[in-house]
mmCIF file of C-alpha atoms in Angstrom:
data_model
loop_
_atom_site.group_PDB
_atom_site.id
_atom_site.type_symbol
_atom_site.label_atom_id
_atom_site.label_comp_id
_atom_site.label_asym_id
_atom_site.label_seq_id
_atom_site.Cartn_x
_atom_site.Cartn_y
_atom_site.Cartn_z
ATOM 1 C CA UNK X 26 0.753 29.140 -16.086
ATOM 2 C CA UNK X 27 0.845 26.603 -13.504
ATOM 3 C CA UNK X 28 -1.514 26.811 -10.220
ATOM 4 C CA UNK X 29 0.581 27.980 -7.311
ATOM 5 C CA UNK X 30 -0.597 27.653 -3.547
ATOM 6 C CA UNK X 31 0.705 30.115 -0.787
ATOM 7 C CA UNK X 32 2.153 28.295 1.714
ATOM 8 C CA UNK X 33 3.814 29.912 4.676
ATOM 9 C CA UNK X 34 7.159 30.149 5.376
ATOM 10 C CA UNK X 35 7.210 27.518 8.674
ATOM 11 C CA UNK X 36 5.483 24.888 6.794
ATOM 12 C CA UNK X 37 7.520 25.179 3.405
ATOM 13 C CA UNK X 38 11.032 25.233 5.795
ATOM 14 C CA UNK X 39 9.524 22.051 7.588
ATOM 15 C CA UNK X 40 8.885 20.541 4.252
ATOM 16 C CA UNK X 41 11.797 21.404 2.647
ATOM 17 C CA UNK X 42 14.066 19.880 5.464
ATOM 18 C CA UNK X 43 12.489 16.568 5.447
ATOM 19 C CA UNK X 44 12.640 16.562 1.810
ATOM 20 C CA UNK X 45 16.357 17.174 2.296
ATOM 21 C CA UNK X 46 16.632 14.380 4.702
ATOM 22 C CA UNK X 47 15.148 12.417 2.033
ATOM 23 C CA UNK X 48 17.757 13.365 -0.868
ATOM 24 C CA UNK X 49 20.112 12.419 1.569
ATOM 25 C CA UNK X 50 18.939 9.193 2.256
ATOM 26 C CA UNK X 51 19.196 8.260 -1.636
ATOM 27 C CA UNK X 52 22.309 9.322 -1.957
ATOM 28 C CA UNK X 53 22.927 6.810 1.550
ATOM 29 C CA UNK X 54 21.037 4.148 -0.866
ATOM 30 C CA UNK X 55 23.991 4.155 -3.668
ATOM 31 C CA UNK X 56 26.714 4.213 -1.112
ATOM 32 C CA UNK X 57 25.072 1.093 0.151
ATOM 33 C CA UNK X 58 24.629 -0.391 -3.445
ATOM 34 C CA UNK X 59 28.572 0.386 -4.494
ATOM 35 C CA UNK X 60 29.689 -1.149 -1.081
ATOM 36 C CA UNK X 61 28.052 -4.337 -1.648
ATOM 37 C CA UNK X 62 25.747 -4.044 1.029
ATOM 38 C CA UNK X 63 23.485 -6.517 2.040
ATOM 39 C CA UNK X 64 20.444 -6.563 -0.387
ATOM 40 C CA UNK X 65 17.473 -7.136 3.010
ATOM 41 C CA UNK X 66 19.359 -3.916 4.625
ATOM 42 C CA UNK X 67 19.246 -1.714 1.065
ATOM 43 C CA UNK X 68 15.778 -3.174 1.251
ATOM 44 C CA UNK X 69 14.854 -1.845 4.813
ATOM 45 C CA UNK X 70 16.485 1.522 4.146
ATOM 46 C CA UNK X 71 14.023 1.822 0.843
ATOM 47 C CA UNK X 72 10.728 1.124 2.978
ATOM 48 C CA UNK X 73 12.160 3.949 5.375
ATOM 49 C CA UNK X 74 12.889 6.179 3.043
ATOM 50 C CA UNK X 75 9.446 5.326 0.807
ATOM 51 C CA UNK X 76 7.947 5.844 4.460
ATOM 52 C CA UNK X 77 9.694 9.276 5.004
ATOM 53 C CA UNK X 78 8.022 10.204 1.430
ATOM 54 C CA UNK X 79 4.773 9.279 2.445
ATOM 55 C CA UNK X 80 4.809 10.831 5.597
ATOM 56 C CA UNK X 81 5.588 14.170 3.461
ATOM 57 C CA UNK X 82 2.579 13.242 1.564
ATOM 58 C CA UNK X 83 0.605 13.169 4.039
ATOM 59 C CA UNK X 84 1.516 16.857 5.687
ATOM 60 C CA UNK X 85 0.899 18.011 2.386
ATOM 61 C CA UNK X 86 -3.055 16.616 1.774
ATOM 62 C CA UNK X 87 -3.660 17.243 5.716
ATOM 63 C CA UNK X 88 -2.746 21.513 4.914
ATOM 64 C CA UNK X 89 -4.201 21.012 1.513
ATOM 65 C CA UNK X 90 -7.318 19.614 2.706
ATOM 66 C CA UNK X 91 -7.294 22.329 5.729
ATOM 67 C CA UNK X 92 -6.425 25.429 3.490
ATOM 68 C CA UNK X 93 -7.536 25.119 -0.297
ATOM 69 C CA UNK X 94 -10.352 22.751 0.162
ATOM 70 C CA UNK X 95 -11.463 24.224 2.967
ATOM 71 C CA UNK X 96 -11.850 27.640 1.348
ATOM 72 C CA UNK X 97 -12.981 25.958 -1.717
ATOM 73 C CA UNK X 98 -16.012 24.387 -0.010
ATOM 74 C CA UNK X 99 -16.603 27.829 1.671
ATOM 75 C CA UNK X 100 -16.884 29.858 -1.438
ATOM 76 C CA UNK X 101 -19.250 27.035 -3.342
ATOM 77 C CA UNK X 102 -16.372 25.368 -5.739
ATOM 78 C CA UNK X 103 -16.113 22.149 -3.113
ATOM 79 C CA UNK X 104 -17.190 19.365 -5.446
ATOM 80 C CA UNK X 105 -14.273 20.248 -8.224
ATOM 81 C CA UNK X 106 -12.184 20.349 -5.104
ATOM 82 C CA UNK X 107 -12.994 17.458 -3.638
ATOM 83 C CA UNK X 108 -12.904 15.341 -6.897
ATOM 84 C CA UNK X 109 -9.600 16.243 -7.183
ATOM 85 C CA UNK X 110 -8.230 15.443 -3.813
ATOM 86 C CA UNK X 111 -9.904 12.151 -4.139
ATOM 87 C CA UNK X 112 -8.281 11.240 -7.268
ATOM 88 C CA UNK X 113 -5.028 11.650 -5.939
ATOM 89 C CA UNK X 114 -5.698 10.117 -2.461
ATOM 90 C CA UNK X 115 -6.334 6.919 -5.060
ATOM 91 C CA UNK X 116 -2.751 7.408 -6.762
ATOM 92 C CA UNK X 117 -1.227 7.859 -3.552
ATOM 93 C CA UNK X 118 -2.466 5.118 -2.130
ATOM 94 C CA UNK X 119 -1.264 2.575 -4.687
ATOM 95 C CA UNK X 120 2.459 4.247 -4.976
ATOM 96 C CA UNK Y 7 30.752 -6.233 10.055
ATOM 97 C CA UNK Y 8 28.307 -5.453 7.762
ATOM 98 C CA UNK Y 9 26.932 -8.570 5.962
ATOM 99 C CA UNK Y 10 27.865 -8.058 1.808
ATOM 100 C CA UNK Y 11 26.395 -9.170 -1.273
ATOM 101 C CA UNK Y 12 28.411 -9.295 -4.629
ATOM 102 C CA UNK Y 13 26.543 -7.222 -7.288
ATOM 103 C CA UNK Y 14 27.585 -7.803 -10.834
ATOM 104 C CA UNK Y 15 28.775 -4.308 -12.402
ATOM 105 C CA UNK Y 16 25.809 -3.773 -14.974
ATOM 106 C CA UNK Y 17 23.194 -4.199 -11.875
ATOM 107 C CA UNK Y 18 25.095 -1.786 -10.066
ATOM 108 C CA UNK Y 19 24.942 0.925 -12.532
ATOM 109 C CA UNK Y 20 21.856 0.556 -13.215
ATOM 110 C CA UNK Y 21 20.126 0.367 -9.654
ATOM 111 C CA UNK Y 22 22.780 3.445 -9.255
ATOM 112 C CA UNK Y 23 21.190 5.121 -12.276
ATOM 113 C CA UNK Y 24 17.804 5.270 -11.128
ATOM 114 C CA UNK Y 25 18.806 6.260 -7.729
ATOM 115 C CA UNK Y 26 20.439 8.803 -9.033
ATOM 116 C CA UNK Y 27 17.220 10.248 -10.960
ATOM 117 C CA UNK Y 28 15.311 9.382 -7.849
ATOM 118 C CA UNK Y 29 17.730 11.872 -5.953
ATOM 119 C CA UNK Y 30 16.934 14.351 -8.839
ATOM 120 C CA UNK Y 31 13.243 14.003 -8.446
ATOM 121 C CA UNK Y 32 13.717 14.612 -4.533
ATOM 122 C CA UNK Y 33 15.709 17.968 -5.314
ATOM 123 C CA UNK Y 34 12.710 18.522 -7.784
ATOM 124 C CA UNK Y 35 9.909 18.468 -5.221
ATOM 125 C CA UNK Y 36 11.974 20.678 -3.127
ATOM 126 C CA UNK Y 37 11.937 23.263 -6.094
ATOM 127 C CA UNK Y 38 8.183 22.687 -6.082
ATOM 128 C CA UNK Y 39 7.615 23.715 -2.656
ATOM 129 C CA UNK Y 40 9.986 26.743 -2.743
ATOM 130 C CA UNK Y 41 8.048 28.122 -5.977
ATOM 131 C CA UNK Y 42 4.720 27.908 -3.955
ATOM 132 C CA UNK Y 43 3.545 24.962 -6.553
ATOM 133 C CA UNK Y 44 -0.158 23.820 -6.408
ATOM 134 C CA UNK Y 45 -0.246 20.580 -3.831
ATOM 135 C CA UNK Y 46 -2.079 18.266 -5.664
ATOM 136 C CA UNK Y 47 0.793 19.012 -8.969
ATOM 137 C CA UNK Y 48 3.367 18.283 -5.744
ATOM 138 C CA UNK Y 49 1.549 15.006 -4.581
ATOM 139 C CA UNK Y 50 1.312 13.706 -7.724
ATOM 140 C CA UNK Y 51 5.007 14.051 -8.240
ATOM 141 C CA UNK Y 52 5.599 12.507 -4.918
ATOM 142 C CA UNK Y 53 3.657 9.477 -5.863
ATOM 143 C CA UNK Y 54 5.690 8.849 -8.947
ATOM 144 C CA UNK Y 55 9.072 9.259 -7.012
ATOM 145 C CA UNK Y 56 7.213 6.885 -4.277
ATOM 146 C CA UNK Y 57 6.273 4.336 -7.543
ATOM 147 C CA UNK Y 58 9.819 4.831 -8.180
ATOM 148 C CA UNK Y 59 11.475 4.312 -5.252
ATOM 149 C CA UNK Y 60 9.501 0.897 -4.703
ATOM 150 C CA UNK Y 61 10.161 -0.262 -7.856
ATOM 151 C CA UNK Y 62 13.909 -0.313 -7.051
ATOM 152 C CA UNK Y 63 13.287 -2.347 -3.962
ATOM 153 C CA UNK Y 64 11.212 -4.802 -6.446
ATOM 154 C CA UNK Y 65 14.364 -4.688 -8.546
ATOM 155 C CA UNK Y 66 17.015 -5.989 -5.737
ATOM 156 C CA UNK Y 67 14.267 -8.251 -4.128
ATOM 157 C CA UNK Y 68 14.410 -9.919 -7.262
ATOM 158 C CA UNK Y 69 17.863 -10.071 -7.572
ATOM 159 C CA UNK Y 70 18.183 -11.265 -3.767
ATOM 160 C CA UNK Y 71 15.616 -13.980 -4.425
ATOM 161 C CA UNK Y 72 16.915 -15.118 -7.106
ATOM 162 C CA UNK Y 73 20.704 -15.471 -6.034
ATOM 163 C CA UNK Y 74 20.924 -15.232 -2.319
ATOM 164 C CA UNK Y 75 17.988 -17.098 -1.476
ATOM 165 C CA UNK Y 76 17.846 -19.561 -4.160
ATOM 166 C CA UNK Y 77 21.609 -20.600 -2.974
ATOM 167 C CA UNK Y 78 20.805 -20.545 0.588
ATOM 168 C CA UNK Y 79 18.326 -23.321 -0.097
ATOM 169 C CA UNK Y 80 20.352 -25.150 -1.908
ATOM 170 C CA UNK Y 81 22.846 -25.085 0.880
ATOM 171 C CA UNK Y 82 20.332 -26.123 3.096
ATOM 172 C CA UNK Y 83 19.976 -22.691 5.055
ATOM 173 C CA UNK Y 84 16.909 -21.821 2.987
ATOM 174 C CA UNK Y 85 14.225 -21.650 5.881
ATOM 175 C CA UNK Y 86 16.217 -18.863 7.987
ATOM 176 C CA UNK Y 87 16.963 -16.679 4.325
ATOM 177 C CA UNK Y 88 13.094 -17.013 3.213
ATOM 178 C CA UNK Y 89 11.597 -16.200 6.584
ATOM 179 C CA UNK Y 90 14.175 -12.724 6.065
ATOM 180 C CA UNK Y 91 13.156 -11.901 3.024
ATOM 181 C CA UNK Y 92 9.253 -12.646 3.864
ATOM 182 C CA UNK Y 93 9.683 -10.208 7.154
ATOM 183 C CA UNK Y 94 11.029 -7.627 4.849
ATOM 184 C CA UNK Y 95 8.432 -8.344 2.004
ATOM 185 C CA UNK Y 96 5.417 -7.151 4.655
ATOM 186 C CA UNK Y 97 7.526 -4.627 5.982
ATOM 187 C CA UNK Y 98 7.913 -2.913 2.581
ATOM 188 C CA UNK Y 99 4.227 -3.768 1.426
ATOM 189 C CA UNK Y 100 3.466 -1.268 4.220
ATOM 190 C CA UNK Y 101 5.567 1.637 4.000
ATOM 191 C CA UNK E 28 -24.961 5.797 21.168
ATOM 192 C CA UNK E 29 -23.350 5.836 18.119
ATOM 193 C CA UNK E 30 -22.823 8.427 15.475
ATOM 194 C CA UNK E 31 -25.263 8.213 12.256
ATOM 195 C CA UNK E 32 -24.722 9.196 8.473
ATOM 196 C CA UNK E 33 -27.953 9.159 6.654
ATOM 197 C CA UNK E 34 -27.220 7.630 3.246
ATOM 198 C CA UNK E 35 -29.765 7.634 0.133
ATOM 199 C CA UNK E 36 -31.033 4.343 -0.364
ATOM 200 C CA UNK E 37 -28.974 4.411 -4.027
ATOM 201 C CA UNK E 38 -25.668 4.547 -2.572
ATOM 202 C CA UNK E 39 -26.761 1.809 0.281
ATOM 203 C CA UNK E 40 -27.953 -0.219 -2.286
ATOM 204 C CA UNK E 41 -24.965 -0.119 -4.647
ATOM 205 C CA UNK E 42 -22.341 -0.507 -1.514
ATOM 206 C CA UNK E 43 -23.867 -3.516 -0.266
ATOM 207 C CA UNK E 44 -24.465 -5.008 -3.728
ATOM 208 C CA UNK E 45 -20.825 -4.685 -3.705
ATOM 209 C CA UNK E 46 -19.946 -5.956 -0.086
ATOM 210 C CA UNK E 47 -22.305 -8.973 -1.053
ATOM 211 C CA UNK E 48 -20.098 -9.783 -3.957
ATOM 212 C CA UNK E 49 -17.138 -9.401 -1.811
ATOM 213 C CA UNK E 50 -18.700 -12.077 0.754
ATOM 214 C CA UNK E 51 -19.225 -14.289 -2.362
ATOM 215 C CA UNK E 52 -15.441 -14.201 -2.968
ATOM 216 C CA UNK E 53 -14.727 -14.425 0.256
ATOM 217 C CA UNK E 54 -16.478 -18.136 0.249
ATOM 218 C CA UNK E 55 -14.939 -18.826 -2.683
ATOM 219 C CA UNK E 56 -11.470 -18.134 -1.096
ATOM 220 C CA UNK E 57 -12.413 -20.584 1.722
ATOM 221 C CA UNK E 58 -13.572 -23.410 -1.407
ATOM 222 C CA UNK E 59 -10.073 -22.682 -3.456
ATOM 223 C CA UNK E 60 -7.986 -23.643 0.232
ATOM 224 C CA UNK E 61 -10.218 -26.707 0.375
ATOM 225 C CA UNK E 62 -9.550 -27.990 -2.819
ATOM 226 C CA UNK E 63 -5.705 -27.608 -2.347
ATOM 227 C CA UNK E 64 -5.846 -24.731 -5.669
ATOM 228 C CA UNK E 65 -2.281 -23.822 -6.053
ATOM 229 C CA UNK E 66 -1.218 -20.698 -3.581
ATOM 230 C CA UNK E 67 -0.404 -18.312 -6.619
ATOM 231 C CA UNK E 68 -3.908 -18.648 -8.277
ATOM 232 C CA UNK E 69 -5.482 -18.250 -4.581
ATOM 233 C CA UNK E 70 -2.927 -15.073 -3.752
ATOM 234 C CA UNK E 71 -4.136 -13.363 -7.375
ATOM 235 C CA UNK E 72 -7.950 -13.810 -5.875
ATOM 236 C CA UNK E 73 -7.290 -12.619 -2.544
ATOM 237 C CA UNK E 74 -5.548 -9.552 -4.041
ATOM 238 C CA UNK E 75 -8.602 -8.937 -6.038
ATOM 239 C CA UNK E 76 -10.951 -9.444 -3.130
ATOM 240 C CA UNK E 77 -8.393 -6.788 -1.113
ATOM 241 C CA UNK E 78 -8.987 -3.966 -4.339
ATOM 242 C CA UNK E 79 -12.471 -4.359 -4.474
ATOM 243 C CA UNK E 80 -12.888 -4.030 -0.737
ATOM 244 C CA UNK E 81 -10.881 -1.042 -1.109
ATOM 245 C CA UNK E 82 -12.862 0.422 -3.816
ATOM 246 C CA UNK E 83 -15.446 0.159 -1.505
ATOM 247 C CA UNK E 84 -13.392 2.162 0.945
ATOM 248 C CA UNK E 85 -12.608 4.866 -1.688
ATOM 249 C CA UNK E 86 -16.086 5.288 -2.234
ATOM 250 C CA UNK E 87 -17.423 5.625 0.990
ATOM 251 C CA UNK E 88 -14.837 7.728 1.430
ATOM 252 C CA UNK E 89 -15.686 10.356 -0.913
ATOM 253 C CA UNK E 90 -19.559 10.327 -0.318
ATOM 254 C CA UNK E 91 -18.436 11.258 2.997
ATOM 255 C CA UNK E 92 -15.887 14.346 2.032
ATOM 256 C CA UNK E 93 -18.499 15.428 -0.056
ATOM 257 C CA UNK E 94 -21.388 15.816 2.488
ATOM 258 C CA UNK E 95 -20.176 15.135 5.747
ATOM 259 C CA UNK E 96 -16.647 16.767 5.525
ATOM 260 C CA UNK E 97 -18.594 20.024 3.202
ATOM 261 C CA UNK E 98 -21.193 20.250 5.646
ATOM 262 C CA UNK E 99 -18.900 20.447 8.430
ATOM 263 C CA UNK E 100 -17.339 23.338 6.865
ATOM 264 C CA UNK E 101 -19.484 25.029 6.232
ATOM 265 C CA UNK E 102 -20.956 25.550 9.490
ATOM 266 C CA UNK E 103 -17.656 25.989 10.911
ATOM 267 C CA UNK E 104 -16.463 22.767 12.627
ATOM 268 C CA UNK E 105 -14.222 21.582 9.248
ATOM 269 C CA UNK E 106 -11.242 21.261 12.042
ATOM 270 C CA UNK E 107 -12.258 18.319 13.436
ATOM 271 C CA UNK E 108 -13.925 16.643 10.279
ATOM 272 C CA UNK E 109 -10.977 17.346 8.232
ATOM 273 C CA UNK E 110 -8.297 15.651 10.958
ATOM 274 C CA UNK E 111 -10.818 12.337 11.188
ATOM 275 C CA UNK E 112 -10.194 11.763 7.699
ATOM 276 C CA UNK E 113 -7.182 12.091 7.286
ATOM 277 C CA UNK E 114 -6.535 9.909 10.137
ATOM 278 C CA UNK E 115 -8.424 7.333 8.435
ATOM 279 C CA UNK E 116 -6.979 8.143 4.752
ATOM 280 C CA UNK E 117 -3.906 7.115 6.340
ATOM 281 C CA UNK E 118 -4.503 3.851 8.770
ATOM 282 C CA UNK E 119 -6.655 2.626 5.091
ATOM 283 C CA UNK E 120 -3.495 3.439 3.552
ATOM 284 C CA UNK E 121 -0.996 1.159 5.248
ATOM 285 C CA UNK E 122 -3.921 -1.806 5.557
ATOM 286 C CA UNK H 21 -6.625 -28.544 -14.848
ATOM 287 C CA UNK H 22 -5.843 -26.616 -12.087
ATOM 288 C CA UNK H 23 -2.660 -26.949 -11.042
ATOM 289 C CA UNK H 24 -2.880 -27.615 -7.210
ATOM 290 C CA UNK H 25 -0.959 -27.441 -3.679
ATOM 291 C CA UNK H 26 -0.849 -30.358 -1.236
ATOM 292 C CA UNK H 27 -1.708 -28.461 2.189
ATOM 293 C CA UNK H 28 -1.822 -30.062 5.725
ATOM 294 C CA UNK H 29 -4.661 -30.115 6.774
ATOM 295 C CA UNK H 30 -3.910 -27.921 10.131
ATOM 296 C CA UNK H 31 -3.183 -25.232 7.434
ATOM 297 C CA UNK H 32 -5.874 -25.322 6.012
ATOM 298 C CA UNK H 33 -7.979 -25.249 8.704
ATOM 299 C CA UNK H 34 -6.132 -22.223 10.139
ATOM 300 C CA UNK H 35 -6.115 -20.422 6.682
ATOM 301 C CA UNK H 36 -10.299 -21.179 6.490
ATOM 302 C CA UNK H 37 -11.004 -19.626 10.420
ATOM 303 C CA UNK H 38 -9.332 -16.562 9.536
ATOM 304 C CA UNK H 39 -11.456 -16.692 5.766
ATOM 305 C CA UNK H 40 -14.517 -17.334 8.065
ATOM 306 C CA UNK H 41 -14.040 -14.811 9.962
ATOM 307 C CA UNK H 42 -13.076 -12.144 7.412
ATOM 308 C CA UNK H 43 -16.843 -13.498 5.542
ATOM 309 C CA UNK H 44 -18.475 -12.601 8.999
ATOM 310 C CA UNK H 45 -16.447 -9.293 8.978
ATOM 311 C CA UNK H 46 -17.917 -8.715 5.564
ATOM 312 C CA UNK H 47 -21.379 -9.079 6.334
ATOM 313 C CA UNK H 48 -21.131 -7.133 9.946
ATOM 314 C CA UNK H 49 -20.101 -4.400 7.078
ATOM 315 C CA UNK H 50 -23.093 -4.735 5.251
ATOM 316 C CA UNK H 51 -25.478 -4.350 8.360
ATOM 317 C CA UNK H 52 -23.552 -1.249 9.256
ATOM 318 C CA UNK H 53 -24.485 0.535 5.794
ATOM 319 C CA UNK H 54 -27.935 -0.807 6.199
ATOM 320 C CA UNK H 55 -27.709 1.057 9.603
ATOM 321 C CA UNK H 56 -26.723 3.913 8.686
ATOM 322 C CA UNK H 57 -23.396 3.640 10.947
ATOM 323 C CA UNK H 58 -21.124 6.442 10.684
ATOM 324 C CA UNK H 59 -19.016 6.350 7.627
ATOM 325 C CA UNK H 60 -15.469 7.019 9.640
ATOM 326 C CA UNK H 61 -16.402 3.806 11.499
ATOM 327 C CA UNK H 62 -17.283 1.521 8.400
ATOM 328 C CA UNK H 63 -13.849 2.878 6.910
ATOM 329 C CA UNK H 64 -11.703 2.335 10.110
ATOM 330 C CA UNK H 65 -13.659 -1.512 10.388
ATOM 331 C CA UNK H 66 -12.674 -1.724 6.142
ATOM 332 C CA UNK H 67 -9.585 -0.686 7.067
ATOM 333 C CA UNK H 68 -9.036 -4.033 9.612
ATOM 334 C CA UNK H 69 -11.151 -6.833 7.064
ATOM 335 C CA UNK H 70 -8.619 -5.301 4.046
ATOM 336 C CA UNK H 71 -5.616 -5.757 7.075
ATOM 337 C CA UNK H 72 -7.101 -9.609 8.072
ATOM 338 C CA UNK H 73 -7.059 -10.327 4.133
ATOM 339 C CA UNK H 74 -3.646 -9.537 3.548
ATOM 340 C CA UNK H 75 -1.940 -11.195 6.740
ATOM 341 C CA UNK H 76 -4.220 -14.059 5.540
ATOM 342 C CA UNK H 77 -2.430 -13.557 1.979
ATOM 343 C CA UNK H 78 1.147 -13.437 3.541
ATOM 344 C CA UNK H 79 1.175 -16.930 5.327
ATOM 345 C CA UNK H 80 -0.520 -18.548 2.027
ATOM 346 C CA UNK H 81 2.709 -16.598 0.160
ATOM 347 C CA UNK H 82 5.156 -18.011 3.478
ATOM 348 C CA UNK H 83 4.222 -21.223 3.188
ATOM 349 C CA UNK H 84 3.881 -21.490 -1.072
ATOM 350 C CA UNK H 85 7.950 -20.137 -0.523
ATOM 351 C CA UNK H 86 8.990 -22.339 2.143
ATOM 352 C CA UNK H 87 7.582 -25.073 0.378
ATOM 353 C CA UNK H 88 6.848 -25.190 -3.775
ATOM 354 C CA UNK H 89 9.785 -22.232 -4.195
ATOM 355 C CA UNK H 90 12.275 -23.730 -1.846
ATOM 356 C CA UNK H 91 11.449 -27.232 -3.918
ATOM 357 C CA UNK H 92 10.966 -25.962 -7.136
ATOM 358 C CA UNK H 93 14.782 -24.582 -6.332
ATOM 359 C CA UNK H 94 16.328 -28.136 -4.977
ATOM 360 C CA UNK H 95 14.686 -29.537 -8.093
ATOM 361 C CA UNK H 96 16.390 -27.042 -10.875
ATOM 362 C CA UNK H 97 13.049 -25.244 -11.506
ATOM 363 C CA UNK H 98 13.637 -22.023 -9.189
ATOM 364 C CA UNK H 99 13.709 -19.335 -11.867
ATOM 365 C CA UNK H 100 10.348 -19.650 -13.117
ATOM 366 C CA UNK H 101 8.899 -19.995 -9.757
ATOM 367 C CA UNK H 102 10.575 -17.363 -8.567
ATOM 368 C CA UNK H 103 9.447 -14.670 -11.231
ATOM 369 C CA UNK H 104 6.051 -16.050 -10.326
ATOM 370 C CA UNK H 105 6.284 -15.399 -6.511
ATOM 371 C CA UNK H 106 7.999 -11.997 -7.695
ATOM 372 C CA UNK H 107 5.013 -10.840 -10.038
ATOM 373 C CA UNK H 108 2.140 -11.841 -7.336
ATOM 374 C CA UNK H 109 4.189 -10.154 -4.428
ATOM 375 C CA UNK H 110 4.047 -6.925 -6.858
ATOM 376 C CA UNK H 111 0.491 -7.315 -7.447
ATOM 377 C CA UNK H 112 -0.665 -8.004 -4.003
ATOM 378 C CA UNK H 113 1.595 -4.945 -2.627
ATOM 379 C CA UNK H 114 -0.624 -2.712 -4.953
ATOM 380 C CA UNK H 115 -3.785 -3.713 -4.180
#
């Protein structure tokens, strides 16, 4: 089964409506490509959108790294932990 | 008005088509966060919509460069489209 | 005065065997600009100089989550630790 | 042989300060691991040599479009120079 995390209800609502804000700003991104729009502003739009991802990202590894890392270090499993927020911090960083 | 560039059909279905599983992925992630999914399994999948996302904007820069830009210069209005699409190249390296 | 880390002389070695290659290229950079090397073949180097400096980053990086950032939390000031990095994970990861 | 690029030589002296600089950046890195500094600072002064080397590698990619591109295009060569600048702008956005 796949590892869950509990996350409360506040952060998963604030999550979940920027990631809605996101799905809406795709769908914004075909508009623009059916109406022939301007290839440099479909280009801006992307970087705010990839931005808007990001920024999700980010909320994500910042509770991640407060919560189940945290804990992990606490109760002696840190270096698993940590090896696997690193690896992904990596990924991240090149997408 | 909005400035317009003329997309052949077959580019716009296809940049359309991976939009369109982009907005997919987005609806995805919010799944992920509703069903309490581990963060690192949700980051990951962020970075691949992220890889995703950019490689779309890689797709019309290309496009852009070579027909809007190439004609521009030779119109002779090449050093005002270049230093656009430059502006927009570091703006997108950093989102 | 300014805040210490005490590092094992291994992992000063090894990072500054890798800064001093870094430097190396660095020169070299300067040498391929004299010599009027064609700009592609220079930008390919300097975006190999820019991953290896950010290897160096990464690594750094993790040696610190791993004793710094541990330690931290497990004497009860993870708080602050935790938010310094990921301040930094993020201004690294728009440079 | 190397294929090469006629630069003025004010632009390549500008290019060369900033590559002199970034060296000196480089080794002011290497006497802060010898001093132990704290690793947060060493990453946030990464963080600006990795930020020097790119704006370093976007005037070199500027000036290689405003001049071989926009020629290579007046002359009936864009395409391939263009897929070149394309391929290098995707490699230097990753690294």
């Amino acid at each position: 089964m796949d590892k869950l995390t509990h996350r409360c209800e506040s952060d998963k609502q604030d999550l979940n409506n920027r990631l809605k804000k996101i799905e809406g700003q795709v769908r914004g991104l075909q508009k623009m490509i059916e109406e022939d729009r301007y290839c440099i502003d479909v280009l801006v739009q992307i970087s705010a959108v990839t931005a808007g991802l990001k920024r999700v990202g980010f909320q994500l590894m910042e509770n991640h790294t407060h919560h189940c890392v945290a804990d992990a270090v606490k109760s002696g499993d840190g270096e698993a932990s940590i090896d696997e927020l690193m690896k992904v911090i990596k990924q991240f960083s090149k997408s």
